[in-house]
PDB file of C-alpha atoms in Angstrom:
ATOM      1  CA  MET X   1       5.790  14.991  64.972  1.00  0.00           C
ATOM      2  CA  VAL X   2       2.349  13.638  64.114  1.00  0.00           C
ATOM      3  CA  GLU X   3       0.717  16.751  65.566  1.00  0.00           C
ATOM      4  CA  SER X   4       2.802  19.093  63.391  1.00  0.00           C
ATOM      5  CA  PHE X   5       1.936  17.039  60.301  1.00  0.00           C
ATOM      6  CA  GLN X   6      -1.799  17.161  61.115  1.00  0.00           C
ATOM      7  CA  LYS X   7      -1.544  20.909  61.708  1.00  0.00           C
ATOM      8  CA  HIS X   8       0.111  21.325  58.311  1.00  0.00           C
ATOM      9  CA  LEU X   9      -2.679  19.340  56.615  1.00  0.00           C
ATOM     10  CA  LYS X  10      -5.392  21.458  58.281  1.00  0.00           C
ATOM     11  CA  ASN X  11      -3.783  24.668  57.022  1.00  0.00           C
ATOM     12  CA  SER X  12      -3.544  23.341  53.450  1.00  0.00           C
ATOM     13  CA  ASN X  13      -6.547  24.528  51.409  1.00  0.00           C
ATOM     14  CA  GLY X  14      -5.710  22.954  48.004  1.00  0.00           C
ATOM     15  CA  PHE X  15      -4.113  24.388  44.916  1.00  0.00           C
ATOM     16  CA  THR X  16      -3.620  28.067  44.249  1.00  0.00           C
ATOM     17  CA  LEU X  17      -5.108  29.775  41.210  1.00  0.00           C
ATOM     18  CA  VAL X  18      -1.661  30.167  39.643  1.00  0.00           C
ATOM     19  CA  GLU X  19      -0.978  26.431  39.983  1.00  0.00           C
ATOM     20  CA  MET X  20      -4.332  25.567  38.397  1.00  0.00           C
ATOM     21  CA  LEU X  21      -3.745  27.988  35.504  1.00  0.00           C
ATOM     22  CA  LEU X  22      -0.278  26.563  34.919  1.00  0.00           C
ATOM     23  CA  VAL X  23      -1.613  23.000  34.724  1.00  0.00           C
ATOM     24  CA  LEU X  24      -4.463  24.107  32.450  1.00  0.00           C
ATOM     25  CA  TYR X  25      -2.006  25.922  30.155  1.00  0.00           C
ATOM     26  CA  ILE X  26       0.203  22.820  29.860  1.00  0.00           C
ATOM     27  CA  VAL X  27      -2.800  20.610  29.053  1.00  0.00           C
ATOM     28  CA  LEU X  28      -4.086  23.039  26.403  1.00  0.00           C
ATOM     29  CA  LEU X  29      -0.649  23.422  24.829  1.00  0.00           C
ATOM     30  CA  THR X  30      -0.171  19.658  24.589  1.00  0.00           C
ATOM     31  CA  THR X  31      -3.660  19.153  23.172  1.00  0.00           C
ATOM     32  CA  SER X  32      -3.229  21.833  20.518  1.00  0.00           C
ATOM     33  CA  MET X  33       0.107  20.367  19.389  1.00  0.00           C
ATOM     34  CA  VAL X  34      -1.417  16.903  19.014  1.00  0.00           C
ATOM     35  CA  PHE X  35      -4.461  18.289  17.177  1.00  0.00           C
ATOM     36  CA  HIS X  36      -2.311  20.281  14.744  1.00  0.00           C
ATOM     37  CA  ALA X  37      -0.070  17.297  13.958  1.00  0.00           C
ATOM     38  CA  THR X  38      -3.068  15.012  13.473  1.00  0.00           C
ATOM     39  CA  ALA X  39      -4.808  17.495  11.157  1.00  0.00           C
ATOM     40  CA  ASN X  40      -1.714  17.745   8.913  1.00  0.00           C
ATOM     41  CA  ILE X  41      -1.357  13.968   8.703  1.00  0.00           C
ATOM     42  CA  SER X  42      -5.048  13.586   7.906  1.00  0.00           C
ATOM     43  CA  GLU X  43      -4.958  16.215   5.152  1.00  0.00           C
ATOM     44  CA  LYS X  44      -1.835  14.666   3.592  1.00  0.00           C
ATOM     45  CA  ARG X  45      -3.574  11.282   3.582  1.00  0.00           C
ATOM     46  CA  ILE X  46      -6.591  12.780   1.765  1.00  0.00           C
ATOM     47  CA  VAL X  47      -4.294  14.276  -0.895  1.00  0.00           C
ATOM     48  CA  ASN X  48      -2.456  10.967  -1.425  1.00  0.00           C
ATOM     49  CA  GLN X  49      -5.715   9.016  -1.621  1.00  0.00           C
ATOM     50  CA  PHE X  50      -7.079  11.441  -4.215  1.00  0.00           C
ATOM     51  CA  PHE X  51      -4.097  11.000  -6.529  1.00  0.00           C
ATOM     52  CA  GLN X  52      -4.240   7.216  -6.187  1.00  0.00           C
ATOM     53  CA  GLN X  53      -7.955   7.316  -7.021  1.00  0.00           C
ATOM     54  CA  LEU X  54      -7.330   9.689  -9.951  1.00  0.00           C
ATOM     55  CA  MET X  55      -4.838   7.252 -11.463  1.00  0.00           C
ATOM     56  CA  LEU X  56      -7.305   4.387 -10.962  1.00  0.00           C
ATOM     57  CA  ASP X  57     -10.082   6.418 -12.614  1.00  0.00           C
ATOM     58  CA  ILE X  58      -7.883   7.176 -15.620  1.00  0.00           C
ATOM     59  CA  GLN X  59      -6.863   3.522 -15.910  1.00  0.00           C
ATOM     60  CA  SER X  60     -10.531   2.564 -15.634  1.00  0.00           C
ATOM     61  CA  ALA X  61     -11.355   4.888 -18.544  1.00  0.00           C
ATOM     62  CA  GLN X  62      -8.572   3.243 -20.540  1.00  0.00           C
ATOM     63  CA  ALA X  63      -9.997  -0.216 -19.772  1.00  0.00           C
ATOM     64  CA  VAL X  64     -13.482   0.883 -20.875  1.00  0.00           C
ATOM     65  CA  ALA X  65     -12.027   2.281 -24.125  1.00  0.00           C
ATOM     66  CA  ILE X  66     -10.421  -1.088 -24.853  1.00  0.00           C
ATOM     67  CA  GLU X  67     -13.516  -3.050 -23.841  1.00  0.00           C
ATOM     68  CA  LYS X  68     -15.991  -0.944 -25.864  1.00  0.00           C
ATOM     69  CA  GLU X  69     -13.480  -0.358 -28.695  1.00  0.00           C
ATOM     70  CA  THR X  70     -14.266   3.338 -28.774  1.00  0.00           C
ATOM     71  CA  PRO X  71     -12.193   6.408 -27.848  1.00  0.00           C
ATOM     72  CA  ILE X  72     -12.681   7.946 -24.405  1.00  0.00           C
ATOM     73  CA  THR X  73     -11.533  11.355 -23.207  1.00  0.00           C
ATOM     74  CA  VAL X  74     -10.764  12.189 -19.577  1.00  0.00           C
ATOM     75  CA  ARG X  75     -11.208  15.952 -19.361  1.00  0.00           C
ATOM     76  CA  PHE X  76     -10.685  18.439 -16.553  1.00  0.00           C
ATOM     77  CA  ILE X  77     -13.778  20.637 -16.711  1.00  0.00           C
ATOM     78  CA  ASP X  78     -12.690  23.347 -14.271  1.00  0.00           C
ATOM     79  CA  GLU X  79     -10.551  23.722 -11.146  1.00  0.00           C
ATOM     80  CA  SER X  80     -12.679  21.269  -9.191  1.00  0.00           C
ATOM     81  CA  HIS X  81     -14.247  18.733 -11.617  1.00  0.00           C
ATOM     82  CA  PHE X  82     -13.153  16.128 -14.136  1.00  0.00           C
ATOM     83  CA  SER X  83     -15.020  13.565 -16.196  1.00  0.00           C
ATOM     84  CA  ALA X  84     -14.556  10.759 -18.704  1.00  0.00           C
ATOM     85  CA  ASN X  85     -16.732  10.776 -21.827  1.00  0.00           C
ATOM     86  CA  PHE X  86     -17.056   8.640 -24.923  1.00  0.00           C
ATOM     87  CA  LEU X  87     -15.524  10.743 -27.696  1.00  0.00           C
ATOM     88  CA  TYR X  88     -18.234  10.385 -30.337  1.00  0.00           C
ATOM     89  CA  SER X  89     -21.442  10.044 -28.333  1.00  0.00           C
ATOM     90  CA  GLY X  90     -20.419  12.307 -25.458  1.00  0.00           C
ATOM     91  CA  LYS X  91     -21.960   9.826 -23.001  1.00  0.00           C
ATOM     92  CA  ILE X  92     -20.455  10.218 -19.530  1.00  0.00           C
ATOM     93  CA  VAL X  93     -18.464   7.267 -18.187  1.00  0.00           C
ATOM     94  CA  PHE X  94     -17.889   8.987 -14.831  1.00  0.00           C
ATOM     95  CA  GLU X  95     -17.713  12.458 -13.343  1.00  0.00           C
ATOM     96  CA  ARG X  96     -15.763  13.319 -10.214  1.00  0.00           C
ATOM     97  CA  GLU X  97     -15.196  16.308  -7.970  1.00  0.00           C
ATOM     98  CA  LEU X  98     -11.762  17.228  -6.649  1.00  0.00           C
ATOM     99  CA  PRO X  99     -11.375  17.603  -2.867  1.00  0.00           C
ATOM    100  CA  LYS X 100     -11.614  21.183  -1.605  1.00  0.00           C
ATOM    101  CA  ASN X 101      -7.903  21.339  -0.764  1.00  0.00           C
ATOM    102  CA  ILE X 102      -6.794  20.320  -4.306  1.00  0.00           C
ATOM    103  CA  LYS X 103      -7.082  22.634  -7.313  1.00  0.00           C
ATOM    104  CA  TYR X 104      -6.441  21.808 -10.969  1.00  0.00           C
ATOM    105  CA  ASN X 105      -4.036  24.217 -12.689  1.00  0.00           C
ATOM    106  CA  LYS X 106      -5.790  25.501 -15.823  1.00  0.00           C
ATOM    107  CA  HIS X 107      -2.403  26.269 -17.378  1.00  0.00           C
ATOM    108  CA  SER X 108      -1.300  22.614 -17.501  1.00  0.00           C
ATOM    109  CA  ASN X 109       0.008  21.590 -20.904  1.00  0.00           C
ATOM    110  CA  THR X 110      -2.565  18.761 -20.996  1.00  0.00           C
ATOM    111  CA  LYS X 111      -6.201  19.596 -20.489  1.00  0.00           C
ATOM    112  CA  ALA X 112      -7.518  16.171 -21.496  1.00  0.00           C
ATOM    113  CA  ILE X 113      -6.289  12.604 -21.880  1.00  0.00           C
ATOM    114  CA  MET X 114      -7.686  10.749 -24.874  1.00  0.00           C
ATOM    115  CA  PHE X 115      -7.554   6.965 -25.092  1.00  0.00           C
ATOM    116  CA  THR X 116      -7.928   5.431 -28.546  1.00  0.00           C
ATOM    117  CA  ALA X 117     -10.046   2.333 -29.165  1.00  0.00           C
ATOM    118  CA  ASN X 118      -7.023   0.082 -28.545  1.00  0.00           C
ATOM    119  CA  GLY X 119      -6.127   1.853 -25.260  1.00  0.00           C
ATOM    120  CA  ASN X 120      -3.200   3.932 -26.494  1.00  0.00           C
ATOM    121  CA  ILE X 121      -2.845   7.573 -25.505  1.00  0.00           C
ATOM    122  CA  GLY X 122      -3.806  10.204 -28.030  1.00  0.00           C
ATOM    123  CA  ASP X 123      -2.925  13.162 -25.790  1.00  0.00           C
ATOM    124  CA  PHE X 124      -0.062  13.080 -23.330  1.00  0.00           C
ATOM    125  CA  GLY X 125       1.741  15.567 -21.121  1.00  0.00           C
ATOM    126  CA  THR X 126       1.690  16.943 -17.593  1.00  0.00           C
ATOM    127  CA  ILE X 127      -1.353  17.805 -15.530  1.00  0.00           C
ATOM    128  CA  ARG X 128      -0.615  20.115 -12.609  1.00  0.00           C
ATOM    129  CA  PHE X 129      -2.476  20.444  -9.330  1.00  0.00           C
ATOM    130  CA  TYR X 130      -2.064  22.772  -6.374  1.00  0.00           C
ATOM    131  CA  THR X 131      -2.288  21.439  -2.831  1.00  0.00           C
ATOM    132  CA  ARG X 132      -1.477  22.948   0.525  1.00  0.00           C
ATOM    133  CA  PHE X 133       1.743  20.940   0.443  1.00  0.00           C
ATOM    134  CA  GLY X 134       2.882  22.328  -2.916  1.00  0.00           C
ATOM    135  CA  GLU X 135       2.448  21.505  -6.576  1.00  0.00           C
ATOM    136  CA  VAL X 136       1.777  17.921  -7.640  1.00  0.00           C
ATOM    137  CA  ARG X 137       2.187  16.826 -11.265  1.00  0.00           C
ATOM    138  CA  LEU X 138       0.590  13.865 -12.981  1.00  0.00           C
ATOM    139  CA  VAL X 139       2.799  12.946 -15.936  1.00  0.00           C
ATOM    140  CA  VAL X 140       1.063  10.918 -18.657  1.00  0.00           C
ATOM    141  CA  ASN X 141       3.520   9.255 -21.030  1.00  0.00           C
ATOM    142  CA  ILE X 142       2.966   8.673 -24.738  1.00  0.00           C
ATOM    143  CA  GLN X 143       1.720   5.342 -26.138  1.00  0.00           C
ATOM    144  CA  GLU X 144       0.328   2.977 -23.490  1.00  0.00           C
ATOM    145  CA  GLY X 145      -0.747   5.589 -20.973  1.00  0.00           C
ATOM    146  CA  ARG X 146       1.693   4.961 -18.185  1.00  0.00           C
ATOM    147  CA  MET X 147       1.379   7.612 -15.484  1.00  0.00           C
ATOM    148  CA  ARG X 148       3.421   8.788 -12.550  1.00  0.00           C
ATOM    149  CA  ILE X 149       2.921  11.287  -9.754  1.00  0.00           C
ATOM    150  CA  ILE X 150       5.654  13.838  -9.038  1.00  0.00           C
ATOM    151  CA  GLU X 151       5.384  15.796  -5.799  1.00  0.00           C
TER     152      GLU X 151
END
């Protein structure tokens, strides 16, 4: 019995090419599935973080308008930039760039958000953005500048 087992081991030369290719295919398939899922989650996180930061930037502009007692306008310059400026002097409060995977829709019914000296909204409406996951709308309500994101 031991002799037949030793004979069998001597005749065994390892794995065949087909077996190696099959294992390699399974490893590559699993790796690509994990990579694809991780990339989608990462991109979605970037989109969510941008919209949270956008709302914070707009609220920051509102706070500066109240503090300085002067109107401030948050304006979307083009598909990939927006800025906040003092209305009368034109001095820039901040300027930001949109992430590459988010585009501002030029046909939004609100192109700018103006805060009066007491922090109320002068311009209100919906600002639309395109992402890989669909359209996202930032709705700015009249009066105190409350905002909400609709995906």
